[in-house]
Amino acid sequence: MQVTVRKSSLFRLATAAALSLAAGALFAHGDVTPQAVDTSTLKPVGKEWLAKNPYSKDKEAIRIGSSAFNQNCARCHGLGAVSGGIAPDLRYLPEGQEGDEIFLNRIRHGATRDGRVYMPPFEGILSQEAMWTIRAWLETVRAD
C-alpha cells in the first residue's frame, strides 16, 4: 500500500510541475513590456522613415542595438538572434537595403495572421533610431 501511495504522490507532483511549466511557456510569449532604448549618443535620423539603415557598421549603434535586442526581441527571437522556433531566426535576414526594408516593415507594423498577433507593431513604442540600432546589431550576427 505504501508503494502505491508514493507512486500516486509522485505522479501528482510530476503532473503539477508539468502543468506549471506549460502555463509558463504559454504566457511567456507576447506578455512583454517594451523597454526604452537610449539612443541619445547617436545622431538623430529625423522624422521621415528611412529606407536604408543609417547606423550600419556604427560601433555605438551596434552596442545599443545589442542591448535593445536582448531587452525587446530576444524573448521571442532568441538570444543572439538564434530562434528556438517561436519566431523567425533574424540571422537570416537578407543583407543590405533589401534586408533593411523587410526588417523595418516588420518591426514597425508587426505581423498578424488569421486575426492572431504573431509580433506586435513597435512603431510609436520604439524610435526609428532604436529600430535601426537593432538592425545594425543583427548585421553583426548574420548567417548564410
XYZ file of C-alpha atoms in Angstrom:
144
model
C 0.000 0.000 0.000
C 2.817 2.401 0.871
C 4.429 1.926 -2.583
C 1.093 2.765 -4.270
C 0.758 5.956 -2.211
C 4.285 7.041 -3.132
C 3.720 6.394 -6.853
C 0.456 8.313 -6.685
C 2.116 11.247 -4.913
C 4.989 11.291 -7.397
C 2.534 11.196 -10.290
C 0.591 14.174 -8.862
C 3.795 16.096 -8.214
C 5.083 15.438 -11.749
C 1.714 16.417 -13.238
C 1.645 19.667 -11.244
C 5.192 20.503 -12.332
C 4.402 19.804 -15.992
C 1.264 21.971 -15.880
C 3.198 24.816 -14.245
C 5.869 24.704 -16.942
C 3.268 24.548 -19.716
C 1.383 27.523 -18.297
C 4.619 29.498 -18.032
C 5.504 28.749 -21.646
C 2.013 29.661 -22.815
C 2.049 33.061 -21.171
C 5.722 33.821 -21.831
C 5.165 34.788 -25.469
C 3.754 38.237 -26.004
C 3.474 39.288 -22.358
C 6.405 41.670 -22.531
C 6.546 45.354 -21.694
C 8.792 47.054 -24.266
C 11.911 48.557 -22.728
C 13.103 52.052 -23.563
C 16.202 52.345 -25.725
C 18.543 55.271 -25.071
C 19.862 56.490 -28.416
C 20.990 59.913 -27.161
C 24.634 59.198 -28.108
C 23.673 58.747 -31.781
C 22.942 61.301 -34.486
C 19.120 61.653 -34.828
C 17.752 60.480 -38.163
C 14.741 62.807 -38.418
C 11.018 62.220 -38.649
C 10.829 60.720 -42.143
C 11.198 56.939 -42.202
C 14.417 55.925 -43.917
C 14.624 53.021 -46.357
C 18.277 52.252 -45.533
C 19.958 51.748 -42.163
C 21.902 54.917 -41.317
C 23.757 53.108 -38.492
C 25.124 50.137 -40.429
C 28.597 49.220 -39.055
C 28.409 52.046 -36.447
C 30.053 50.662 -33.280
C 27.955 52.747 -30.882
C 24.728 51.830 -32.670
C 25.710 48.153 -32.590
C 26.370 48.371 -28.841
C 22.963 49.977 -28.258
C 21.267 47.566 -30.652
C 22.648 44.532 -28.841
C 21.105 45.706 -25.578
C 17.871 46.775 -27.280
C 17.522 43.371 -28.954
C 18.141 41.498 -25.696
C 15.557 43.606 -23.862
C 12.854 43.734 -26.528
C 13.328 40.929 -29.045
C 15.279 38.005 -27.586
C 12.319 36.601 -25.691
C 10.768 35.532 -28.991
C 13.648 35.672 -31.479
C 16.215 34.030 -29.165
C 19.471 35.066 -27.532
C 21.978 36.027 -30.179
C 19.019 36.044 -32.611
C 19.174 32.236 -32.673
C 15.485 31.397 -32.728
C 14.150 28.478 -30.779
C 11.158 28.200 -33.086
C 8.741 30.754 -31.606
C 9.662 33.455 -34.118
C 11.862 33.728 -37.229
C 15.628 33.462 -36.892
C 16.713 37.003 -37.711
C 20.264 35.995 -38.570
C 18.945 35.040 -42.000
C 17.579 38.441 -42.996
C 18.982 39.477 -46.367
C 21.936 41.844 -46.390
C 21.784 45.489 -47.378
C 18.769 47.532 -48.300
C 16.574 44.505 -49.074
C 17.028 43.260 -45.506
C 16.597 46.799 -44.156
C 13.212 47.105 -45.871
C 11.992 43.711 -44.637
C 13.200 44.429 -41.093
C 11.733 47.929 -40.908
C 8.353 46.880 -42.281
C 8.011 44.045 -39.775
C 9.256 45.918 -36.702
C 7.070 48.926 -37.481
C 3.863 47.078 -38.388
C 4.211 43.703 -36.674
C 2.687 40.514 -38.023
C -0.874 39.244 -37.830
C -2.285 36.067 -39.368
C -5.889 34.935 -39.151
C -6.568 37.668 -36.611
C -3.773 36.468 -34.307
C -0.856 38.746 -33.445
C 2.435 36.970 -34.050
C 4.508 40.091 -33.489
C 3.254 43.389 -32.092
C 3.935 46.591 -34.014
C 6.709 48.663 -32.432
C 6.040 51.910 -34.291
C 5.184 54.501 -31.656
C 6.871 52.363 -28.984
C 10.475 52.303 -30.203
C 12.002 55.250 -32.030
C 13.278 54.909 -35.577
C 16.790 55.275 -34.146
C 16.207 52.375 -31.732
C 14.868 50.185 -34.530
C 17.882 50.883 -36.731
C 20.310 50.095 -33.884
C 18.715 46.656 -33.598
C 19.144 46.162 -37.340
C 22.794 47.327 -37.083
C 23.415 44.692 -34.400
C 21.594 41.989 -36.386
C 24.022 42.616 -39.261
C 26.858 41.536 -36.939
C 25.298 38.115 -36.234
C 24.130 37.407 -39.773
C 24.357 33.825 -41.025
C 24.099 32.462 -44.569
